[in-house]
PDB file of C-alpha atoms and ligand atoms in Angstrom:
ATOM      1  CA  UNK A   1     122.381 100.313  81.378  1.00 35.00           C
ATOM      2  CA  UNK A   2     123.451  98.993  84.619  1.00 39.00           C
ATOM      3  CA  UNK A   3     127.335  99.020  85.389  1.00 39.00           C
ATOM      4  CA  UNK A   4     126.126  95.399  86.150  1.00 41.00           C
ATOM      5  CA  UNK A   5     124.992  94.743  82.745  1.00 39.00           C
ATOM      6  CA  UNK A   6     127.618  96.555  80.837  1.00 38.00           C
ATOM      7  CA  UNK A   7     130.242  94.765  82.486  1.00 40.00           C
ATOM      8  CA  UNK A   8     128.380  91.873  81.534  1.00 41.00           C
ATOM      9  CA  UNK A   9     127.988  93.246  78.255  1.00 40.00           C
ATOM     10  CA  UNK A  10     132.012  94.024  78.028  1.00 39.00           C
ATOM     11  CA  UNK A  11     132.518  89.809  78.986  1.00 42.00           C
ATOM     12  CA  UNK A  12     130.163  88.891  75.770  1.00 42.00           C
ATOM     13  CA  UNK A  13     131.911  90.752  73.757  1.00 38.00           C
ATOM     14  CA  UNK A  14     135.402  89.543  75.194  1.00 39.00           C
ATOM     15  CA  UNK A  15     134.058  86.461  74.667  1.00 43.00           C
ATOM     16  CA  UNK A  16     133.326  87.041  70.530  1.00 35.00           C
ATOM     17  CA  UNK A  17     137.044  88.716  70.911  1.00 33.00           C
ATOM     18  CA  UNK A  18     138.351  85.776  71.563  1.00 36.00           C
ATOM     19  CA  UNK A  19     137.805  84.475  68.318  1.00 32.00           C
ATOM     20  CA  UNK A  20     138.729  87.843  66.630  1.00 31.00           C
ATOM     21  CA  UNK A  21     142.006  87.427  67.356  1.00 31.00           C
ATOM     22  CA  UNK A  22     145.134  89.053  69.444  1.00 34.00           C
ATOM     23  CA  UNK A  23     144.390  92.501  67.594  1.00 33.00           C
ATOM     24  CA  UNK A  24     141.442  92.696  69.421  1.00 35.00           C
ATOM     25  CA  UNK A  25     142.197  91.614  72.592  1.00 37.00           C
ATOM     26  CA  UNK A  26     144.586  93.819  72.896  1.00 41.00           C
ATOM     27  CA  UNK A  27     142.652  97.128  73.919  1.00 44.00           C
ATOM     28  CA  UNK A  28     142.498  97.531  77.090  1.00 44.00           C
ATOM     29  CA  UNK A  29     139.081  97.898  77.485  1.00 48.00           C
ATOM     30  CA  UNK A  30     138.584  94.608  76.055  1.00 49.00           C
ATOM     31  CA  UNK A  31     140.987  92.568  78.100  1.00 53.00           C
ATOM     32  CA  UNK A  32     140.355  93.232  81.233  1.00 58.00           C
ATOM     33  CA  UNK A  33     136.821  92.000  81.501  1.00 61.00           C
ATOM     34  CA  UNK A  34     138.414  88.736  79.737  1.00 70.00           C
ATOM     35  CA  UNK A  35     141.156  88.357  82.440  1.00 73.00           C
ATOM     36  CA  UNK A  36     138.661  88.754  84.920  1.00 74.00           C
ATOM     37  CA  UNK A  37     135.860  85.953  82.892  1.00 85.00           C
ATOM     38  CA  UNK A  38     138.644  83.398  82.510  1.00 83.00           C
ATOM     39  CA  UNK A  39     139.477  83.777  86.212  1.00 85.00           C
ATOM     40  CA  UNK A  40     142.591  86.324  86.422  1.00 90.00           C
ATOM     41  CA  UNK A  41     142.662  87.592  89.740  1.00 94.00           C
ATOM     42  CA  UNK A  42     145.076  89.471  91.416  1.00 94.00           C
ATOM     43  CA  UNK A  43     148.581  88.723  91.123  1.00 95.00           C
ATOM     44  CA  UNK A  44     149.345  87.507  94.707  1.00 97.00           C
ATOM     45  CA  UNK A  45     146.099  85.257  95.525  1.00 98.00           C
ATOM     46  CA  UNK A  46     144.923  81.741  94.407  1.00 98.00           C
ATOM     47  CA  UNK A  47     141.403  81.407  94.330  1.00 98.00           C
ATOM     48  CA  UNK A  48     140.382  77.703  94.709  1.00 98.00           C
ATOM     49  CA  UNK A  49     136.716  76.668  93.292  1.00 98.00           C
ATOM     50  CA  UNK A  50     134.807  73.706  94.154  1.00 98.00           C
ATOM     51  CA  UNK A  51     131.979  73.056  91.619  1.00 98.00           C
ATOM     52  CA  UNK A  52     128.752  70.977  92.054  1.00 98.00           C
ATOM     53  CA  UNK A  53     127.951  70.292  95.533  1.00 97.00           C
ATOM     54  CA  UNK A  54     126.977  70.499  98.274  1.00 98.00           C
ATOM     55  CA  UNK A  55     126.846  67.331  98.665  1.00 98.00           C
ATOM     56  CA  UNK A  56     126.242  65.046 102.468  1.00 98.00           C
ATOM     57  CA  UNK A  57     128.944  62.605 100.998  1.00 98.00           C
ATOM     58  CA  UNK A  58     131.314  64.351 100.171  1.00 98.00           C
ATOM     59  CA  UNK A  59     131.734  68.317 100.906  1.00 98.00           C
ATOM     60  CA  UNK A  60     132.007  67.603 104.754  1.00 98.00           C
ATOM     61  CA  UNK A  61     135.293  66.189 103.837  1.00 98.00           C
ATOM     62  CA  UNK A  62     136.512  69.141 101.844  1.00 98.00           C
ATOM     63  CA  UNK A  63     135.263  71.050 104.868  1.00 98.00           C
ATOM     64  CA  UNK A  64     137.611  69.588 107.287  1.00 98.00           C
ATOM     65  CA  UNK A  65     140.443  69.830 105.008  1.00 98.00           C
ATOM     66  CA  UNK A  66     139.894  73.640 103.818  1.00 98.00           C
ATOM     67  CA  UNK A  67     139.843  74.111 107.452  1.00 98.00           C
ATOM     68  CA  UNK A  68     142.963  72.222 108.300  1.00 98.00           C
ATOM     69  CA  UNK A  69     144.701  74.010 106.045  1.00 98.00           C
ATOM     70  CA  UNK A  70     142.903  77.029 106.306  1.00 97.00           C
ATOM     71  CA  UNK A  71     142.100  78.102 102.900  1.00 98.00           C
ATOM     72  CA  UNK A  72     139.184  79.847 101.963  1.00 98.00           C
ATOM     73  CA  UNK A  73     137.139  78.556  98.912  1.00 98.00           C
ATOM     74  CA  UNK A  74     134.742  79.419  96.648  1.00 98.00           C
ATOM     75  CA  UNK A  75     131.732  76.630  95.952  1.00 98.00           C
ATOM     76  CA  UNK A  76     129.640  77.057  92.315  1.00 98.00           C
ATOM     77  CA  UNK A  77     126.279  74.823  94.198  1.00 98.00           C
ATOM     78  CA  UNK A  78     123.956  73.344  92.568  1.00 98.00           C
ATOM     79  CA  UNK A  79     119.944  74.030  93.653  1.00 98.00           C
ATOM     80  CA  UNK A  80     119.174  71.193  93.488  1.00 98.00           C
ATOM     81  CA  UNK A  81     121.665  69.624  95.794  1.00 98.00           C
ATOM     82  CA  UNK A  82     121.583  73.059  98.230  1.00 98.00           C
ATOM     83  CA  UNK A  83     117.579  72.224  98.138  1.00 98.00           C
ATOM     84  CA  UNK A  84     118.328  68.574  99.570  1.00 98.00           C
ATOM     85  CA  UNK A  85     120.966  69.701 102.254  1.00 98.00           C
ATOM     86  CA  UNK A  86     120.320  73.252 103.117  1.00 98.00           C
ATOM     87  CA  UNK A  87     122.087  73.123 106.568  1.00 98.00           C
ATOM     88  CA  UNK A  88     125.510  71.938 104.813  1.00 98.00           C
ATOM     89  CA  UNK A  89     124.903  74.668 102.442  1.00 98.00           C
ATOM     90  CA  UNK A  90     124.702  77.180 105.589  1.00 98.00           C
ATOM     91  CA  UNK A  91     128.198  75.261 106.891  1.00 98.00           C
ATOM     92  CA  UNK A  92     129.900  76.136 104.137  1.00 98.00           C
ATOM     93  CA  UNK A  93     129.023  79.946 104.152  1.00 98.00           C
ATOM     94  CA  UNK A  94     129.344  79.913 108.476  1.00 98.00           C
ATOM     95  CA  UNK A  95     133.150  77.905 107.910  1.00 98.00           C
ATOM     96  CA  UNK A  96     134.386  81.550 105.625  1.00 98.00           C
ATOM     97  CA  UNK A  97     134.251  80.294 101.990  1.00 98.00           C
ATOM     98  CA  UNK A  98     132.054  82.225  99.408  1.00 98.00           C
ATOM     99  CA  UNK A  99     129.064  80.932  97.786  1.00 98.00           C
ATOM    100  CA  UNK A 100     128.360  81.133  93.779  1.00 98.00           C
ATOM    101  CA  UNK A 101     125.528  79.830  91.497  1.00 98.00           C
ATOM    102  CA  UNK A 102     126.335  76.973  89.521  1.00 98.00           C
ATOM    103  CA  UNK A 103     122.913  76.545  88.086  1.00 97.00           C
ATOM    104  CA  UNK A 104     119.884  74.707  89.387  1.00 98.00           C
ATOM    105  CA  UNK A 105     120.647  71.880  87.687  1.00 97.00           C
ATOM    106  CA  UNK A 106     123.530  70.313  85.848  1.00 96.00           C
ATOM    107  CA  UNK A 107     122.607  70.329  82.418  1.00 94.00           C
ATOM    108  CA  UNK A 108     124.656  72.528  79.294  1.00 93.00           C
ATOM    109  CA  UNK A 109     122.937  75.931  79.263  1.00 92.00           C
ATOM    110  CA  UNK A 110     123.046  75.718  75.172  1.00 93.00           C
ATOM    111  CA  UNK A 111     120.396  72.978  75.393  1.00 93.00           C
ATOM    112  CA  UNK A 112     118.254  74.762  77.572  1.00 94.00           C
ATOM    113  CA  UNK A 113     116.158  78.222  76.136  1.00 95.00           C
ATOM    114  CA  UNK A 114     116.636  81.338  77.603  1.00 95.00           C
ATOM    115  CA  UNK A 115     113.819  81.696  79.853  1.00 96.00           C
ATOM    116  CA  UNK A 116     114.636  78.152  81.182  1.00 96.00           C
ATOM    117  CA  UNK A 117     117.882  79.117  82.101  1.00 97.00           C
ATOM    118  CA  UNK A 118     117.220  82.381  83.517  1.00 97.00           C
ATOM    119  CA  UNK A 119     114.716  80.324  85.748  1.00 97.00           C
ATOM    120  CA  UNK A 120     117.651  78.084  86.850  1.00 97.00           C
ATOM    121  CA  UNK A 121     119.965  80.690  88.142  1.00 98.00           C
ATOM    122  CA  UNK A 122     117.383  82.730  89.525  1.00 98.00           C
ATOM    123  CA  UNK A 123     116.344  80.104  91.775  1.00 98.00           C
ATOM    124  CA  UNK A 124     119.559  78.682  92.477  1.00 98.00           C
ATOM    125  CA  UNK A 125     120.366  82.545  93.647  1.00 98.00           C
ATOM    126  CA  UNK A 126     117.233  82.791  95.365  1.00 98.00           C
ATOM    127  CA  UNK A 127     117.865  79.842  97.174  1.00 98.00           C
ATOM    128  CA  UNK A 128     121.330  80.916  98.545  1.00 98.00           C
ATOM    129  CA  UNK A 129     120.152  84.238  99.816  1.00 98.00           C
ATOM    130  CA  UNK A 130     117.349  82.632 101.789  1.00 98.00           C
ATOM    131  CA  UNK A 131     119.404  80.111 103.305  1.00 98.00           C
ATOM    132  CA  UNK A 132     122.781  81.650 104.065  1.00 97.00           C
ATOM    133  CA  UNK A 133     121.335  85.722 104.224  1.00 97.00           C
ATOM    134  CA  UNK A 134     123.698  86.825 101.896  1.00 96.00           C
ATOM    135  CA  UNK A 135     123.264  87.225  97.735  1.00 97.00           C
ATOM    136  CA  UNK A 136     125.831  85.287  95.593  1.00 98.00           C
ATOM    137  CA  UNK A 137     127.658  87.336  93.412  1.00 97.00           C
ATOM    138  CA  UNK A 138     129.568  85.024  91.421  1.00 98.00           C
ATOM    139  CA  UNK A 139     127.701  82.680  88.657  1.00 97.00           C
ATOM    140  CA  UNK A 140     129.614  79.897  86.893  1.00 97.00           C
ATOM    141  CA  UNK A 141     127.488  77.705  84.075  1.00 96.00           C
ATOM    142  CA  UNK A 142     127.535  73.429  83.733  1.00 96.00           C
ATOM    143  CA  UNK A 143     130.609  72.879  81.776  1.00 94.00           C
ATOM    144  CA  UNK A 144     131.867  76.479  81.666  1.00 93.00           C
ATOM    145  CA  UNK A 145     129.274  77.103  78.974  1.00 92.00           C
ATOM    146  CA  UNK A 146     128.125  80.820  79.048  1.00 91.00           C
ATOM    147  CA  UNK A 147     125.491  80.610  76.069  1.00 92.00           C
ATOM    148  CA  UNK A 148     123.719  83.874  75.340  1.00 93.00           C
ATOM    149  CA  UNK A 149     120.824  82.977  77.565  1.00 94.00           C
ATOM    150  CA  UNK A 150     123.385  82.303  80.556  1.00 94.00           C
ATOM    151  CA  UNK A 151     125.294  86.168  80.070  1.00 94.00           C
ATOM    152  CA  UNK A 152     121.558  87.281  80.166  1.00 95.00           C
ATOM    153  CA  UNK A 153     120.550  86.030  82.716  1.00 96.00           C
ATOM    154  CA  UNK A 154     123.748  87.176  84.617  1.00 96.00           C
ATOM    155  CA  UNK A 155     123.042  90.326  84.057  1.00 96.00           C
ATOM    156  CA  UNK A 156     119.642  90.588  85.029  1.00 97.00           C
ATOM    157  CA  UNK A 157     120.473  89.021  88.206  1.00 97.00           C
ATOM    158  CA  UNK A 158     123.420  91.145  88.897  1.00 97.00           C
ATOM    159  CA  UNK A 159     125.741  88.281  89.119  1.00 97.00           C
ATOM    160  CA  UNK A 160     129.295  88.005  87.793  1.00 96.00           C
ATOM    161  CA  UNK A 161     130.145  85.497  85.319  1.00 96.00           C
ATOM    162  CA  UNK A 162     133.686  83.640  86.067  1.00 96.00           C
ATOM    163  CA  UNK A 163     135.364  80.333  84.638  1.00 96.00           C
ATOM    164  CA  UNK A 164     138.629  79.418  85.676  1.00 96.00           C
ATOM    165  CA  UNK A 165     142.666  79.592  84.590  1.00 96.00           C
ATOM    166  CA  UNK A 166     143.405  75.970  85.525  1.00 96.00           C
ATOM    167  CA  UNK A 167     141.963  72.542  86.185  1.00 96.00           C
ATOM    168  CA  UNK A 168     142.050  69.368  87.912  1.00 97.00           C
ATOM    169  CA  UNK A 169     140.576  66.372  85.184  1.00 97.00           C
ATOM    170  CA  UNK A 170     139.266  65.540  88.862  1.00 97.00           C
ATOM    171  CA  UNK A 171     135.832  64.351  87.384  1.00 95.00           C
ATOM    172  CA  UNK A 172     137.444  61.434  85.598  1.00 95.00           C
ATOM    173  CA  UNK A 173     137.414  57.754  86.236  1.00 94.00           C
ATOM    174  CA  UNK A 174     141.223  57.415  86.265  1.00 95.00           C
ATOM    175  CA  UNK A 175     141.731  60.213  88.422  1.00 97.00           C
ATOM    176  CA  UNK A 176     144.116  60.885  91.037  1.00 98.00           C
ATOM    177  CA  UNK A 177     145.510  62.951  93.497  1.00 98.00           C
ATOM    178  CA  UNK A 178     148.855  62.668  91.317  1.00 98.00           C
ATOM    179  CA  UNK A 179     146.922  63.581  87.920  1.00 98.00           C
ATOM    180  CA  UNK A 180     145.231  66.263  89.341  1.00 98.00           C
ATOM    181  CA  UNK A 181     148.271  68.038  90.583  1.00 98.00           C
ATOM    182  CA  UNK A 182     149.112  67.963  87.450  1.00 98.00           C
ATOM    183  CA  UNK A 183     146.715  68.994  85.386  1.00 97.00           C
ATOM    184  CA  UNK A 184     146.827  72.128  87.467  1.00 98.00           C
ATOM    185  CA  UNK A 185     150.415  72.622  87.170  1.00 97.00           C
ATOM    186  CA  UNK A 186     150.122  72.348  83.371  1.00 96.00           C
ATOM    187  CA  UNK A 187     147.633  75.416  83.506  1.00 95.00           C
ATOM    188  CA  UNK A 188     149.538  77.135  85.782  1.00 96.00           C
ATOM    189  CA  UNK A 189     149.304  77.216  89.999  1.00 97.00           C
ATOM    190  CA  UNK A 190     150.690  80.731  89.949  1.00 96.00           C
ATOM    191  CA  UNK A 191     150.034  84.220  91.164  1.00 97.00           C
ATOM    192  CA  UNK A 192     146.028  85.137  89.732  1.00 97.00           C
ATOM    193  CA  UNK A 193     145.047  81.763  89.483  1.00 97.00           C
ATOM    194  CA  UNK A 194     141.678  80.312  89.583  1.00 97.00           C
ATOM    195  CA  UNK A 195     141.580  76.714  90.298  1.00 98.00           C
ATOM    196  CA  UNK A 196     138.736  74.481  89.136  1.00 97.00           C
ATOM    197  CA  UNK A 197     138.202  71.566  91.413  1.00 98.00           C
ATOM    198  CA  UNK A 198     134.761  69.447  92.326  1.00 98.00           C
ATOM    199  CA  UNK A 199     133.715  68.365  96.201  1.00 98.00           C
ATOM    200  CA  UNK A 200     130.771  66.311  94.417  1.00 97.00           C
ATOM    201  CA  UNK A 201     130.399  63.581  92.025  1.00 96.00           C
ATOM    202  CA  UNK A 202     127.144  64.152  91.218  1.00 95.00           C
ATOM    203  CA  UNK A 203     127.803  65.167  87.414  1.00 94.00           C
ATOM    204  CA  UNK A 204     131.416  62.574  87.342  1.00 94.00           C
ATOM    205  CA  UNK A 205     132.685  59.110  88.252  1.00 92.00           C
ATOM    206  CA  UNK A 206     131.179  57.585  91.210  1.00 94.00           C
ATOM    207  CA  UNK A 207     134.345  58.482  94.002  1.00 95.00           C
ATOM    208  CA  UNK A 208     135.907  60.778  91.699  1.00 95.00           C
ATOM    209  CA  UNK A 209     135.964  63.740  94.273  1.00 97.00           C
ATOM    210  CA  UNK A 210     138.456  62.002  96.608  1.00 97.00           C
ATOM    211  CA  UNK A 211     141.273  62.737  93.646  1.00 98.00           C
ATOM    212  CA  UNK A 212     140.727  66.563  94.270  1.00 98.00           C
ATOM    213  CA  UNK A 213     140.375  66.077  98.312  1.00 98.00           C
ATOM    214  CA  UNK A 214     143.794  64.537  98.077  1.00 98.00           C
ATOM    215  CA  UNK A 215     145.540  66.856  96.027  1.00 98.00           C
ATOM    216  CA  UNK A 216     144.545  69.731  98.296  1.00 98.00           C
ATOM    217  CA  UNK A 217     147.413  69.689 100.568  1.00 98.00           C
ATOM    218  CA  UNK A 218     149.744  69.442  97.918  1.00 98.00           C
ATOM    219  CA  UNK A 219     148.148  72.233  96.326  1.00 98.00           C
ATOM    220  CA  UNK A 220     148.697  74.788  99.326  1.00 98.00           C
ATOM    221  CA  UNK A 221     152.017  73.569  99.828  1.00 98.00           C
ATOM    222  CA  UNK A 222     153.039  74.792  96.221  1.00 97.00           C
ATOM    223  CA  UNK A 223     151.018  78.088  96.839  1.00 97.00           C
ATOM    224  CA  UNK A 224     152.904  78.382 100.387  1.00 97.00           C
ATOM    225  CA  UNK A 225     156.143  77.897  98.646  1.00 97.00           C
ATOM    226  CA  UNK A 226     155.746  80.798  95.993  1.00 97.00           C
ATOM    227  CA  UNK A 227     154.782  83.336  98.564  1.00 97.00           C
ATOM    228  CA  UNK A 228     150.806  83.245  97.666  1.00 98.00           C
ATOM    229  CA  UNK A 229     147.427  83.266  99.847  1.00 97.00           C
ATOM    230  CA  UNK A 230     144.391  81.449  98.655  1.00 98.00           C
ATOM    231  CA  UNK A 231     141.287  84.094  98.551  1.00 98.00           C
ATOM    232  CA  UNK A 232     137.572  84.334  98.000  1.00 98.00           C
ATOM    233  CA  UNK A 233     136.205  85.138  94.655  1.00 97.00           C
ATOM    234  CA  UNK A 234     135.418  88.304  95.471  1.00 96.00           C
ATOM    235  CA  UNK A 235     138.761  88.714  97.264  1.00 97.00           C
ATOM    236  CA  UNK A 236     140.616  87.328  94.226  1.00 97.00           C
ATOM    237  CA  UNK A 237     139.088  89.186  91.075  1.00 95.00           C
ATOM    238  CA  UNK A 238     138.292  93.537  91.938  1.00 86.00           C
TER     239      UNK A 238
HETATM  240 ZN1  LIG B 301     129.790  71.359  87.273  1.00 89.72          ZN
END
């Protein structure tokens, strides 16, 4: 077995400890990979995730301001948005952020069978490395939903599975800047956070993305003020 596939292996079975209770979770062994799936990171970084793009409306925006205030992201695409606007895809990767699969398309993993999914991800990596040159490492399923089919395919393609510690509500109608500052507050903007923010609307309200652009500089100014740097996926969780 692949250390790959057994620390794959080691998230499943976090995953059924969850249910089993605080006895379980306990070991050791057992919690790390769960820290690590639910988007622990190391205690002085942020990492801040933008799901669902790229998308010509919407990410060049989030561009500008990551840039302004010079945080690096991480963005969970979509194939079949990266398909439609592969040279945006290639911005985001040339402007310093990191690149995860989100899945091909945005539809709950559970409804789709194995082979379908594993399909999905494989294309959606495929389609990173040949535009950008470099493999994504970091997988993230529609709606957070790691089915069996989704931790399988994960393995097989060597990529790590990783939700998130906190979110935004920035996909809803009623959303704002204001609302999605709070939502992350209320799961924590801390030290080992990972942030769960969209730069697309594709799979939310129409205009629902400009809530999460305009909580981003409120955002860094809370991580500034407790001492914390915003970092990469792969920078965030060893
Ligand atoms: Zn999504």
């Amino acid at each position: 077995m692949s250390k790959r596939l057994l620390a794959t292996g080691m998230a499943a079975a976090a995953l059924v400890a969850l249910h089993a209770g605080p006895s379980v979770t306990a070991l050791p062994t057992v919690r790390r990979p769960l820290r690590a799936l639910s988007g622990v990171g190391r205690p002085g970084t942020v990492a801040l995730t933008l799901d669902d793009g790229p998308d010509p409306r919407s990410t060049p925006a989030f561009l500008r301001t990551l840039a302004r205030l010079r945080i690096p992201a991480t963005f969970f695409v979509l194939g079949d948005m990266a398909a439609k606007a592969p040279g945006l895809l290639r911005r985001i990767r040339e402007d310093g952020h990191e690149i995860g699969v989100h899945g091909w398309t945005h539809r709950d993993h559970l409804r789709m069978t194995p082979s379908r999914v594993y399909d999905e991800v494989a294309r959606t990596a495929d389609l990173i490395l040949d535009t950008c040159g470099v493999p994504p490492l970091w997988f993230r399923p529609p709606y957070g939903v790691l089915s069996a089919g989704s931790l399988l395919a994960a393995a097989r393609l060597g990529l790590r599975p990783v939700l998130w510690s906190a979110w935004g509500r920035d996909w809803e109608a009623d959303a704002t800047p204001d609302t999605v500052l709070s939502h992350l507050r209320s799961g924590g903007i801390r030290g080992g956070a990972t942030l769960l923010l969209h730069d697309s609307d594709c799979a939310a309200a129409p205009g629902a993305w400009r809530s999460a652009l305009g909580a981003l500089t409120a955002v860094a100014g809370e991580c500034e003020r407790q001492g914390l740097r915003f970092a990469r996926m792969s920078n965030h969780i060893p």
